[in-house]
Every structure is written in C-alpha cells, then in structure tokens.
Amino acid sequence: MKILIETERLLLRKITLDDKEKLFRLHSDPDVQKYTGEPIVESIGEIEKAIQIRINNYEKYGYGRWATFLKNEMQFVGWAGLAYLPEFDEIDLGYRFLPEFWGSGIATEASRAILTYGFDKLKLKKIIAIAMKENKASIRVMEKAGMEFEKFAPYEPGSEDAVWYYCDQKLLTTNKCY
Ligand SMILES: CC(C)(COP(=O)(O)OP(=O)(O)OC[C@H]1O[C@@H](n2cnc3c(N)ncnc32)[C@H](O)[C@@H]1OP(=O)(O)O)[C@@H](O)C(=O)NCCC(=O)NCCS
C-alpha cells in the first residue's frame, strides 16, 4: 500500500477494509468518541460501511482520512487526514488516536504534515479544524500546528457552538501554519 505522508515517527496511507478490526477498536472506545459528537460504534458492520464511504471519498476528492502507523513496527495508532464538508464547503483536518498514544505529540506531528501536504501538494486554499469547546487537547493540537482561531459556531444545526480554527494562503504567507 502506497505511503502518502511520512513524518519522523509516522506513516499515513489510505484506509482499506482490512483495517476494520483496528478501526472498530478505535471507534468503540468511549474515551476516544467522547468529544467527537459521534456515537460509540457497536458493530463491525458499521465500520465496514464507514470505510466504504472513506474509500469513495478518496476517489471523489483526492484526499481523505488516512490510517496512521508508528513507522518502526507499523503499529496502528489511529487516523488523521482531510475531509470535505459539503454543508460548509470547507475542508476539515481531523484526527483520532488510540488513548495509549495520547500525549506524545503524534496528533501535532500528523497535523503539521497533513497541512503541508494539503497546501503544497493538493494546492488547497484553506483548511479548517473544528472541536467541541471541551476538547482542550484537540484545540491545543490546532494551535501547535499553527492554525488560528476563526469563530465559535455549531458543527450541526441546532447543536452547541464548537470551536473553529483555520489556516489559509494568507496565513501561510506569514509562515504561521505548520
Ligand atoms: C485530541 C487528540 C487527537 C490529541 O492527540 P495527541 O497525540 O495526544 O496530541 P499531542 O500530543 O500532539 O498534543 C496534545 C496537546 O494537548 C494538551 N492537552 C491534553 N489534554 C489537555 C487538557 N485536558 N487540557 C489542556 N491541554 C491538554 C497536551 O498537553 C498537548 O499540549 P502540549 O504539547 O502543549 O503539552 C487525542 O486525544 C484523541 O485522539 N482524542 C480522541 C479523538 C478526538 O477527540 N479527536 C478530535 C476531535 S475534534
């Protein structure tokens, strides 16, 4: 499988159906799902459907959320990557890792590399990231990756305000992102 992004410690590649057990472990963990606004996944079938959507989106947009591994032993740590949000016409940076890997800078390392890939290789004009106000770790990752606060606004109609960060071509000219 082709490696799309390589960092000091990480490798990122497309998610495939063979990753279903790993993703089930991730998405069925209540601590992981706590601040995502998504329910805890209860069956492999749900994961298979979600993976199929990811695969379709790789084709449709040329990017997506990518399976992320520690380089040394190809140990699965979670996923990170980009997603087009049609309801906002924005491209979103997202990440989700297994708790045993939290706190070692993995999300920041992946995010910086994904922003670089998004702007330099995909030539995107703007990338956003959205988190629940309570998700301090996620917001900190956005800051450490050089993104700037944009606004408080709901992620879904009728839901509570979330925190929106962004990076765009203008910020890049001042070397502020990644
Ligand atoms: C959010 C998440 C991706 C962060 O991953 P990570 O690899 O631990 O992130 P990093 O180590 O790169 O950075 C985390 C930063 O947040 C800080 N942090 C962690 N918990 C915090 C808290 N409760 N309050 C304030 N800061 C916190 C860390 O100290 C670190 O900052 P520092 O380097 O300045 O000390 C990870 O916790 C996760 O996968 N969570 C579950 C899924 C999720 O919520 N995804 C985001 C949805 S928007």
PDB file of C-alpha atoms and ligand atoms in Angstrom:
ATOM      1  CA  MET A   1       0.000   0.000   0.000  1.00  0.00           C
ATOM      2  CA  LYS A   2       1.361   3.376  -1.043  1.00  0.00           C
ATOM      3  CA  ILE A   3       2.514   5.672   1.766  1.00  0.00           C
ATOM      4  CA  LEU A   4       1.064   9.145   1.239  1.00  0.00           C
ATOM      5  CA  ILE A   5       2.671  11.014   4.114  1.00  0.00           C
ATOM      6  CA  GLU A   6       5.800  10.234   6.124  1.00  0.00           C
ATOM      7  CA  THR A   7       6.953  12.118   9.207  1.00  0.00           C
ATOM      8  CA  GLU A   8       9.714  11.496  11.695  1.00  0.00           C
ATOM      9  CA  ARG A   9       7.669   8.840  13.514  1.00  0.00           C
ATOM     10  CA  LEU A  10       4.579   8.235  11.379  1.00  0.00           C
ATOM     11  CA  LEU A  11       3.344   6.792   8.103  1.00  0.00           C
ATOM     12  CA  LEU A  12      -0.080   7.634   6.671  1.00  0.00           C
ATOM     13  CA  ARG A  13      -1.858   5.621   3.982  1.00  0.00           C
ATOM     14  CA  LYS A  14      -5.394   5.109   2.681  1.00  0.00           C
ATOM     15  CA  ILE A  15      -7.771   3.146   4.891  1.00  0.00           C
ATOM     16  CA  THR A  16      -8.882  -0.226   3.459  1.00  0.00           C
ATOM     17  CA  LEU A  17     -11.453  -2.802   4.525  1.00  0.00           C
ATOM     18  CA  ASP A  18      -8.596  -4.822   6.040  1.00  0.00           C
ATOM     19  CA  ASP A  19      -8.357  -2.110   8.721  1.00  0.00           C
ATOM     20  CA  LYS A  20     -11.843  -2.804  10.055  1.00  0.00           C
ATOM     21  CA  GLU A  21     -10.774  -4.516  13.300  1.00  0.00           C
ATOM     22  CA  LYS A  22      -8.347  -1.732  14.149  1.00  0.00           C
ATOM     23  CA  LEU A  23     -10.914   0.962  13.412  1.00  0.00           C
ATOM     24  CA  PHE A  24     -13.536  -0.901  15.406  1.00  0.00           C
ATOM     25  CA  ARG A  25     -11.233  -0.828  18.423  1.00  0.00           C
ATOM     26  CA  LEU A  26     -10.768   2.909  17.971  1.00  0.00           C
ATOM     27  CA  HIS A  27     -14.397   3.867  17.368  1.00  0.00           C
ATOM     28  CA  SER A  28     -15.850   1.593  20.040  1.00  0.00           C
ATOM     29  CA  ASP A  29     -13.740   3.226  22.761  1.00  0.00           C
ATOM     30  CA  PRO A  30     -15.882   5.672  24.802  1.00  0.00           C
ATOM     31  CA  ASP A  31     -12.841   7.792  25.720  1.00  0.00           C
ATOM     32  CA  VAL A  32     -11.963   8.240  22.051  1.00  0.00           C
ATOM     33  CA  GLN A  33     -15.513   9.111  20.996  1.00  0.00           C
ATOM     34  CA  LYS A  34     -16.249  11.356  23.988  1.00  0.00           C
ATOM     35  CA  TYR A  35     -15.704  14.753  22.323  1.00  0.00           C
ATOM     36  CA  THR A  36     -16.358  13.803  18.710  1.00  0.00           C
ATOM     37  CA  GLY A  37     -20.128  14.162  18.704  1.00  0.00           C
ATOM     38  CA  GLU A  38     -20.322  10.645  17.260  1.00  0.00           C
ATOM     39  CA  PRO A  39     -21.842   7.594  18.956  1.00  0.00           C
ATOM     40  CA  ILE A  40     -19.784   4.656  20.161  1.00  0.00           C
ATOM     41  CA  VAL A  41     -19.669   2.149  17.314  1.00  0.00           C
ATOM     42  CA  GLU A  42     -21.150  -1.189  18.263  1.00  0.00           C
ATOM     43  CA  SER A  43     -20.606  -3.462  15.275  1.00  0.00           C
ATOM     44  CA  ILE A  44     -18.019  -4.235  12.640  1.00  0.00           C
ATOM     45  CA  GLY A  45     -20.791  -3.761  10.068  1.00  0.00           C
ATOM     46  CA  GLU A  46     -20.995  -0.043  10.918  1.00  0.00           C
ATOM     47  CA  ILE A  47     -17.239   0.229  10.472  1.00  0.00           C
ATOM     48  CA  GLU A  48     -17.364  -1.524   7.099  1.00  0.00           C
ATOM     49  CA  LYS A  49     -19.949   0.984   5.856  1.00  0.00           C
ATOM     50  CA  ALA A  50     -17.879   3.896   7.145  1.00  0.00           C
ATOM     51  CA  ILE A  51     -14.746   2.526   5.456  1.00  0.00           C
ATOM     52  CA  GLN A  52     -16.599   2.214   2.152  1.00  0.00           C
ATOM     53  CA  ILE A  53     -17.563   5.889   2.395  1.00  0.00           C
ATOM     54  CA  ARG A  54     -13.917   6.777   3.062  1.00  0.00           C
ATOM     55  CA  ILE A  55     -12.823   4.759   0.011  1.00  0.00           C
ATOM     56  CA  ASN A  56     -15.428   6.519  -2.173  1.00  0.00           C
ATOM     57  CA  ASN A  57     -14.253   9.885  -0.878  1.00  0.00           C
ATOM     58  CA  TYR A  58     -10.608   9.172  -1.788  1.00  0.00           C
ATOM     59  CA  GLU A  59     -11.813   8.750  -5.370  1.00  0.00           C
ATOM     60  CA  LYS A  60     -14.151  11.723  -5.296  1.00  0.00           C
ATOM     61  CA  TYR A  61     -11.889  14.324  -3.664  1.00  0.00           C
ATOM     62  CA  GLY A  62      -8.342  13.010  -3.967  1.00  0.00           C
ATOM     63  CA  TYR A  63      -7.814  13.069  -0.199  1.00  0.00           C
ATOM     64  CA  GLY A  64      -9.402  11.748   2.977  1.00  0.00           C
ATOM     65  CA  ARG A  65      -8.829  10.479   6.469  1.00  0.00           C
ATOM     66  CA  TRP A  66      -5.756   8.238   6.461  1.00  0.00           C
ATOM     67  CA  ALA A  67      -4.734   5.241   8.577  1.00  0.00           C
ATOM     68  CA  THR A  68      -1.771   6.273  10.714  1.00  0.00           C
ATOM     69  CA  PHE A  69       1.053   4.000  11.884  1.00  0.00           C
ATOM     70  CA  LEU A  70       4.152   4.278  14.014  1.00  0.00           C
ATOM     71  CA  LYS A  71       6.909   3.762  11.483  1.00  0.00           C
ATOM     72  CA  ASN A  72       9.098   1.401  13.483  1.00  0.00           C
ATOM     73  CA  GLU A  73       6.785  -1.585  13.720  1.00  0.00           C
ATOM     74  CA  MET A  74       3.907  -0.390  11.531  1.00  0.00           C
ATOM     75  CA  GLN A  75       1.854  -0.198  14.695  1.00  0.00           C
ATOM     76  CA  PHE A  76      -1.638   1.236  14.083  1.00  0.00           C
ATOM     77  CA  VAL A  77      -2.246   4.357  16.170  1.00  0.00           C
ATOM     78  CA  GLY A  78      -5.435   5.746  14.618  1.00  0.00           C
ATOM     79  CA  TRP A  79      -6.338   8.007  11.724  1.00  0.00           C
ATOM     80  CA  ALA A  80      -5.747  11.563  10.642  1.00  0.00           C
ATOM     81  CA  GLY A  81      -6.455  13.493   7.497  1.00  0.00           C
ATOM     82  CA  LEU A  82      -8.733  15.745   5.488  1.00  0.00           C
ATOM     83  CA  ALA A  83     -12.459  15.613   4.763  1.00  0.00           C
ATOM     84  CA  TYR A  84     -14.608  17.802   2.541  1.00  0.00           C
ATOM     85  CA  LEU A  85     -17.627  19.115   4.456  1.00  0.00           C
ATOM     86  CA  PRO A  86     -20.231  19.880   1.778  1.00  0.00           C
ATOM     87  CA  GLU A  87     -22.589  21.574   4.262  1.00  0.00           C
ATOM     88  CA  PHE A  88     -19.952  24.269   4.888  1.00  0.00           C
ATOM     89  CA  ASP A  89     -17.969  23.992   1.644  1.00  0.00           C
ATOM     90  CA  GLU A  90     -14.832  23.627   3.765  1.00  0.00           C
ATOM     91  CA  ILE A  91     -12.023  21.071   4.037  1.00  0.00           C
ATOM     92  CA  ASP A  92     -11.567  19.806   7.566  1.00  0.00           C
ATOM     93  CA  LEU A  93      -8.443  18.498   9.300  1.00  0.00           C
ATOM     94  CA  GLY A  94      -9.334  15.686  11.709  1.00  0.00           C
ATOM     95  CA  TYR A  95      -7.567  13.116  13.881  1.00  0.00           C
ATOM     96  CA  ARG A  96      -8.425  10.256  16.196  1.00  0.00           C
ATOM     97  CA  PHE A  97      -5.901   8.123  18.043  1.00  0.00           C
ATOM     98  CA  LEU A  98      -5.930   5.228  20.496  1.00  0.00           C
ATOM     99  CA  PRO A  99      -5.579   6.520  24.086  1.00  0.00           C
ATOM    100  CA  GLU A 100      -2.300   4.693  24.724  1.00  0.00           C
ATOM    101  CA  PHE A 101      -0.681   7.047  22.202  1.00  0.00           C
ATOM    102  CA  TRP A 102      -2.092  10.323  23.507  1.00  0.00           C
ATOM    103  CA  GLY A 103       0.252  12.943  24.863  1.00  0.00           C
ATOM    104  CA  SER A 104       3.312  12.089  22.809  1.00  0.00           C
ATOM    105  CA  GLY A 105       2.841  14.707  20.116  1.00  0.00           C
ATOM    106  CA  ILE A 106       1.528  12.331  17.485  1.00  0.00           C
ATOM    107  CA  ALA A 107      -1.534  14.407  16.587  1.00  0.00           C
ATOM    108  CA  THR A 108       0.574  17.541  16.213  1.00  0.00           C
ATOM    109  CA  GLU A 109       3.165  15.736  14.105  1.00  0.00           C
ATOM    110  CA  ALA A 110       0.474  14.267  11.832  1.00  0.00           C
ATOM    111  CA  SER A 111      -1.406  17.576  11.591  1.00  0.00           C
ATOM    112  CA  ARG A 112       1.622  19.578  10.532  1.00  0.00           C
ATOM    113  CA  ALA A 113       2.422  17.021   7.840  1.00  0.00           C
ATOM    114  CA  ILE A 114      -1.186  16.950   6.620  1.00  0.00           C
ATOM    115  CA  LEU A 115      -1.339  20.749   6.414  1.00  0.00           C
ATOM    116  CA  THR A 116       1.910  20.722   4.433  1.00  0.00           C
ATOM    117  CA  TYR A 117       0.504  18.028   2.112  1.00  0.00           C
ATOM    118  CA  GLY A 118      -2.789  19.895   1.744  1.00  0.00           C
ATOM    119  CA  PHE A 119      -1.245  23.218   0.813  1.00  0.00           C
ATOM    120  CA  ASP A 120       1.909  22.142  -1.024  1.00  0.00           C
ATOM    121  CA  LYS A 121       0.772  19.013  -2.840  1.00  0.00           C
ATOM    122  CA  LEU A 122      -3.005  19.353  -3.126  1.00  0.00           C
ATOM    123  CA  LYS A 123      -2.781  23.158  -3.533  1.00  0.00           C
ATOM    124  CA  LEU A 124      -5.725  23.754  -1.221  1.00  0.00           C
ATOM    125  CA  LYS A 125      -6.613  27.343  -0.383  1.00  0.00           C
ATOM    126  CA  LYS A 126      -7.984  26.830   3.112  1.00  0.00           C
ATOM    127  CA  ILE A 127      -8.140  24.052   5.726  1.00  0.00           C
ATOM    128  CA  ILE A 128     -10.246  24.257   8.855  1.00  0.00           C
ATOM    129  CA  ALA A 129     -10.434  22.205  12.057  1.00  0.00           C
ATOM    130  CA  ILE A 130     -13.402  22.009  14.410  1.00  0.00           C
ATOM    131  CA  ALA A 131     -13.582  20.783  18.009  1.00  0.00           C
ATOM    132  CA  MET A 132     -16.009  20.814  20.894  1.00  0.00           C
ATOM    133  CA  LYS A 133     -15.127  23.557  23.375  1.00  0.00           C
ATOM    134  CA  GLU A 134     -14.375  20.887  25.986  1.00  0.00           C
ATOM    135  CA  ASN A 135     -11.848  19.130  23.745  1.00  0.00           C
ATOM    136  CA  LYS A 136      -8.846  21.048  25.025  1.00  0.00           C
ATOM    137  CA  ALA A 137      -6.319  18.528  23.659  1.00  0.00           C
ATOM    138  CA  SER A 138      -7.708  18.861  20.139  1.00  0.00           C
ATOM    139  CA  ILE A 139      -7.750  22.665  20.306  1.00  0.00           C
ATOM    140  CA  ARG A 140      -4.178  22.636  21.569  1.00  0.00           C
ATOM    141  CA  VAL A 141      -3.170  20.486  18.586  1.00  0.00           C
ATOM    142  CA  MET A 142      -4.708  23.065  16.217  1.00  0.00           C
ATOM    143  CA  GLU A 143      -2.732  25.817  17.940  1.00  0.00           C
ATOM    144  CA  LYS A 144       0.507  23.844  17.905  1.00  0.00           C
ATOM    145  CA  ALA A 145       0.024  23.169  14.193  1.00  0.00           C
ATOM    146  CA  GLY A 146      -0.114  26.936  13.660  1.00  0.00           C
ATOM    147  CA  MET A 147      -3.804  27.266  12.877  1.00  0.00           C
ATOM    148  CA  GLU A 148      -5.703  30.366  14.009  1.00  0.00           C
ATOM    149  CA  PHE A 149      -8.994  30.728  15.839  1.00  0.00           C
ATOM    150  CA  GLU A 150     -11.771  31.612  13.378  1.00  0.00           C
ATOM    151  CA  LYS A 151     -15.092  31.535  15.244  1.00  0.00           C
ATOM    152  CA  PHE A 152     -17.467  29.835  17.630  1.00  0.00           C
ATOM    153  CA  ALA A 153     -20.255  28.211  15.595  1.00  0.00           C
ATOM    154  CA  PRO A 154     -22.273  24.993  15.622  1.00  0.00           C
ATOM    155  CA  TYR A 155     -20.977  21.956  13.774  1.00  0.00           C
ATOM    156  CA  GLU A 156     -24.501  20.735  13.162  1.00  0.00           C
ATOM    157  CA  PRO A 157     -27.705  22.805  13.007  1.00  0.00           C
ATOM    158  CA  GLY A 158     -29.126  23.206  16.485  1.00  0.00           C
ATOM    159  CA  SER A 159     -26.054  21.905  18.278  1.00  0.00           C
ATOM    160  CA  GLU A 160     -23.899  23.872  20.723  1.00  0.00           C
ATOM    161  CA  ASP A 161     -21.185  26.167  19.452  1.00  0.00           C
ATOM    162  CA  ALA A 162     -17.964  24.413  18.538  1.00  0.00           C
ATOM    163  CA  VAL A 163     -14.523  25.998  18.152  1.00  0.00           C
ATOM    164  CA  TRP A 164     -13.344  26.600  14.580  1.00  0.00           C
ATOM    165  CA  TYR A 165      -9.709  27.082  13.602  1.00  0.00           C
ATOM    166  CA  TYR A 166      -8.290  27.627  10.118  1.00  0.00           C
ATOM    167  CA  CYS A 167      -5.230  28.034   8.005  1.00  0.00           C
ATOM    168  CA  ASP A 168      -5.278  29.640   4.550  1.00  0.00           C
ATOM    169  CA  GLN A 169      -2.965  31.011   1.899  1.00  0.00           C
ATOM    170  CA  LYS A 170      -2.851  34.389   3.643  1.00  0.00           C
ATOM    171  CA  LEU A 171      -1.697  32.897   6.948  1.00  0.00           C
ATOM    172  CA  LEU A 172       0.844  30.818   5.061  1.00  0.00           C
ATOM    173  CA  THR A 173       2.458  33.961   3.697  1.00  0.00           C
ATOM    174  CA  THR A 174       3.349  34.871   7.267  1.00  0.00           C
ATOM    175  CA  ASN A 175       4.625  31.307   7.844  1.00  0.00           C
ATOM    176  CA  LYS A 176       2.071  30.776  10.549  1.00  0.00           C
ATOM    177  CA  CYS A 177       0.800  27.285   9.711  1.00  0.00           C
ATOM    178  CA  TYR A 178       2.684  24.049  10.314  1.00  0.00           C
TER     179      TYR A 178
HETATM  180  C1  LIG B   1      -7.213  15.026  20.535  1.00  0.00           C
HETATM  181  C2  LIG B   1      -6.111  14.003  20.258  1.00  0.00           C
HETATM  182  C3  LIG B   1      -6.080  13.717  18.751  1.00  0.00           C
HETATM  183  C4  LIG B   1      -4.773  14.598  20.681  1.00  0.00           C
HETATM  184  O1  LIG B   1      -3.757  13.691  20.330  1.00  0.00           O
HETATM  185  P1  LIG B   1      -2.313  13.723  20.987  1.00  0.00           P
HETATM  186  O2  LIG B   1      -1.417  12.900  20.135  1.00  0.00           O
HETATM  187  O3  LIG B   1      -2.407  13.410  22.435  1.00  0.00           O
HETATM  188  O4  LIG B   1      -1.934  15.263  20.811  1.00  0.00           O
HETATM  189  P2  LIG B   1      -0.499  15.925  21.052  1.00  0.00           P
HETATM  190  O5  LIG B   1       0.301  15.094  21.988  1.00  0.00           O
HETATM  191  O6  LIG B   1       0.098  16.253  19.715  1.00  0.00           O
HETATM  192  O7  LIG B   1      -0.900  17.318  21.737  1.00  0.00           O
HETATM  193  C5  LIG B   1      -1.846  17.363  22.770  1.00  0.00           C
HETATM  194  C6  LIG B   1      -1.731  18.680  23.493  1.00  0.00           C
HETATM  195  O8  LIG B   1      -2.915  18.897  24.253  1.00  0.00           O
HETATM  196  C7  LIG B   1      -2.568  19.087  25.620  1.00  0.00           C
HETATM  197  N1  LIG B   1      -3.673  18.589  26.428  1.00  0.00           N
HETATM  198  C8  LIG B   1      -4.082  17.325  26.563  1.00  0.00           C
HETATM  199  N2  LIG B   1      -5.149  17.268  27.376  1.00  0.00           N
HETATM  200  C9  LIG B   1      -5.415  18.538  27.745  1.00  0.00           C
HETATM  201  C10 LIG B   1      -6.394  19.144  28.582  1.00  0.00           C
HETATM  202  N3  LIG B   1      -7.330  18.413  29.174  1.00  0.00           N
HETATM  203  N4  LIG B   1      -6.369  20.491  28.748  1.00  0.00           N
HETATM  204  C11 LIG B   1      -5.429  21.250  28.121  1.00  0.00           C
HETATM  205  N5  LIG B   1      -4.477  20.718  27.302  1.00  0.00           N
HETATM  206  C12 LIG B   1      -4.473  19.385  27.121  1.00  0.00           C
HETATM  207  C13 LIG B   1      -1.276  18.331  25.791  1.00  0.00           C
HETATM  208  O9  LIG B   1      -0.590  18.744  26.949  1.00  0.00           O
HETATM  209  C14 LIG B   1      -0.578  18.725  24.482  1.00  0.00           C
HETATM  210  O10 LIG B   1      -0.108  20.053  24.504  1.00  0.00           O
HETATM  211  P3  LIG B   1       1.426  20.432  24.872  1.00  0.00           P
HETATM  212  O11 LIG B   1       2.289  19.733  23.885  1.00  0.00           O
HETATM  213  O12 LIG B   1       1.469  21.914  24.763  1.00  0.00           O
HETATM  214  O13 LIG B   1       1.668  19.924  26.274  1.00  0.00           O
HETATM  215  C15 LIG B   1      -6.333  12.671  21.018  1.00  0.00           C
HETATM  216  O14 LIG B   1      -6.517  12.968  22.368  1.00  0.00           O
HETATM  217  C16 LIG B   1      -7.528  11.884  20.521  1.00  0.00           C
HETATM  218  O15 LIG B   1      -7.411  11.097  19.591  1.00  0.00           O
HETATM  219  N6  LIG B   1      -8.703  12.103  21.150  1.00  0.00           N
HETATM  220  C17 LIG B   1      -9.907  11.375  20.821  1.00  0.00           C
HETATM  221  C18 LIG B   1     -10.493  11.783  19.475  1.00  0.00           C
HETATM  222  C19 LIG B   1     -10.721  13.274  19.372  1.00  0.00           C
HETATM  223  O16 LIG B   1     -11.219  13.921  20.294  1.00  0.00           O
HETATM  224  N7  LIG B   1     -10.358  13.802  18.192  1.00  0.00           N
HETATM  225  C20 LIG B   1     -10.531  15.210  17.900  1.00  0.00           C
HETATM  226  C21 LIG B   1     -11.935  15.539  17.589  1.00  0.00           C
HETATM  227  S1  LIG B   1     -12.079  17.290  17.243  1.00  0.00           S
END
